[in-house]
Amino acid sequence: MTRTFRDTAGLPLVGIKVVEFSHMIMGPSCGMILADLGADVVKVEPFPNGDNTRRLNGSGAGFFPTFNRNKRSIVLDLKSGDGRAAAEKLVGGADVLIENFRPGALDKLGFGYDTIKATNHALVYCSLKGFLSGPYEHRAALDEVVQMMGGLAYMTGPTGRPLRAGASVNDVMGGMFAAIAILAALQERSKTGKGQLVRSALFENNVFLVAQHMLQMAVTGQAAAPLPERISAWAVYDLFDTGDGEQIFVGVVSDTQWSAFCKSFGMEKFLSNPDLQTNADRVVHRGEFIPEIKAIFKHMTLEDALARCEEIGLPYAPIAKPQDLFDDPHVNRPGGMVDIVLPNGTPSKVPTLPIDFDGQRLGLRLDIPRCGEHTAEVLRAIGYSDAEINRMATDGSVACEPVSAAADSLRKKA
């Protein structure tokens, strides 16, 4: 099936207006999902320099360009009268509001749910926090914090060395669950006409991730061991060294795969062994064949090992680094990546959402926004004149590109 980008005019959320008060990953990832699906997402950034996430370096340098495509940026000083009034107009005409600041932060500025719903009863208000209701709900949280307290770090590292997952899994999944909740609330609104408050949280997301290990204890009476030490559910589910200094992961997860594996790798003797007839038997007797499998792969190159596993249809993988994916032929199939321009002007690519519609992926309508790039455009759309925008920019209520340049650009587009 040809994988191209879906026509933007027919995207599912075209016509839905979203106002996003967010930073870092959790809120922006939620807004990006809605934006990719066609919603008009206006990102409200703080005056005067915008979202602090723009200026992160090190491991945070990729946050902003990854999670803010297809949005419009407006910079408002919510502590000023004019800035707050502009935000109120924007929110008053919105279908969805997203926020992921510390508990109570937007309430103090007059944008809490109880205040907003009085003037926009149809608004779906989504708060993304560290914790849902309970003893911890007022605590500050980060992805790493909840991984430590929620059992994920324990399951990832060896005993005594809890290790966070190598990506912001709770932030991204928290944003994804928030988007699911928003879509459900919009569907309910279509029947009732009323909006509601929906919430998503890092800690509860993490608990959801480790639920399978909680239930392992409930079912077997034995606590789940950390990943480096646990007994796998499959007889062969391991990382093997190859003779050229590389590594390959191989899984053999069915009796059919076990038979094909043994025949292809010269291990037919194990097929008649009465102790190895089922996967459950093989898990118990792994010591009888794993050393031989290690020796076989140690005498193969990675290329040969990959080809052999592909030939017999086994689950397998080379060990890739994130930067390797820029050159991965599958990732780079049409629709898998979109071209963006980084804030420093460098062209790059970023993966699209991992879904498709009738074989078509969701593409790019708007590049990563410059700070306040759309301030004048958005303000005009909610009724402000150029003179008012100029005055607000001069007073320091908003930050925007020169109105004359923006107006000229709009005329050219028209």
PDB file of C-alpha atoms in Angstrom, residues 21 78 84 88 97 99 101-117 125 127 129 138 197 199:
ATOM      1  CA  PHE A  21      -1.031  26.549  27.747  1.00  0.00           C
ATOM      2  CA  LEU A  78      -1.295  37.023  31.169  1.00  0.00           C
ATOM      3  CA  ARG A  84      -5.362  38.544  29.899  1.00  0.00           C
ATOM      4  CA  GLU A  88     -10.036  35.302  27.579  1.00  0.00           C
ATOM      5  CA  LEU A  97      -8.062  24.032  26.449  1.00  0.00           C
ATOM      6  CA  GLU A  99      -2.660  23.002  30.305  1.00  0.00           C
ATOM      7  CA  PHE A 101       1.529  23.758  34.562  1.00  0.00           C
ATOM      8  CA  ARG A 102       1.868  23.181  38.293  1.00  0.00           C
ATOM      9  CA  PRO A 103      -1.431  22.763  40.187  1.00  0.00           C
ATOM     10  CA  GLY A 104      -3.166  26.098  40.701  1.00  0.00           C
ATOM     11  CA  ALA A 105      -0.928  28.123  38.352  1.00  0.00           C
ATOM     12  CA  LEU A 106      -3.632  28.953  35.797  1.00  0.00           C
ATOM     13  CA  ASP A 107      -6.258  29.380  38.519  1.00  0.00           C
ATOM     14  CA  LYS A 108      -4.260  32.275  39.970  1.00  0.00           C
ATOM     15  CA  LEU A 109      -4.267  33.951  36.548  1.00  0.00           C
ATOM     16  CA  GLY A 110      -8.028  33.532  36.146  1.00  0.00           C
ATOM     17  CA  PHE A 111      -7.937  30.579  33.743  1.00  0.00           C
ATOM     18  CA  GLY A 112      -8.886  27.701  36.027  1.00  0.00           C
ATOM     19  CA  TYR A 113     -11.667  25.351  34.967  1.00  0.00           C
ATOM     20  CA  ASP A 114     -14.297  26.687  37.367  1.00  0.00           C
ATOM     21  CA  THR A 115     -13.764  30.205  36.065  1.00  0.00           C
ATOM     22  CA  ILE A 116     -13.670  29.346  32.377  1.00  0.00           C
ATOM     23  CA  LYS A 117     -16.676  27.025  32.318  1.00  0.00           C
ATOM     24  CA  TYR A 125     -10.699  21.559  29.620  1.00  0.00           C
ATOM     25  CA  SER A 127      -5.270  19.300  32.720  1.00  0.00           C
ATOM     26  CA  LYS A 129      -0.490  16.812  35.887  1.00  0.00           C
ATOM     27  CA  HIS A 138      -0.213  18.458  44.962  1.00  0.00           C
ATOM     28  CA  LEU A 197     -12.852  18.696  32.820  1.00  0.00           C
ATOM     29  CA  ARG A 199      -7.270  14.957  33.331  1.00  0.00           C
TER      30      ARG A 199
END
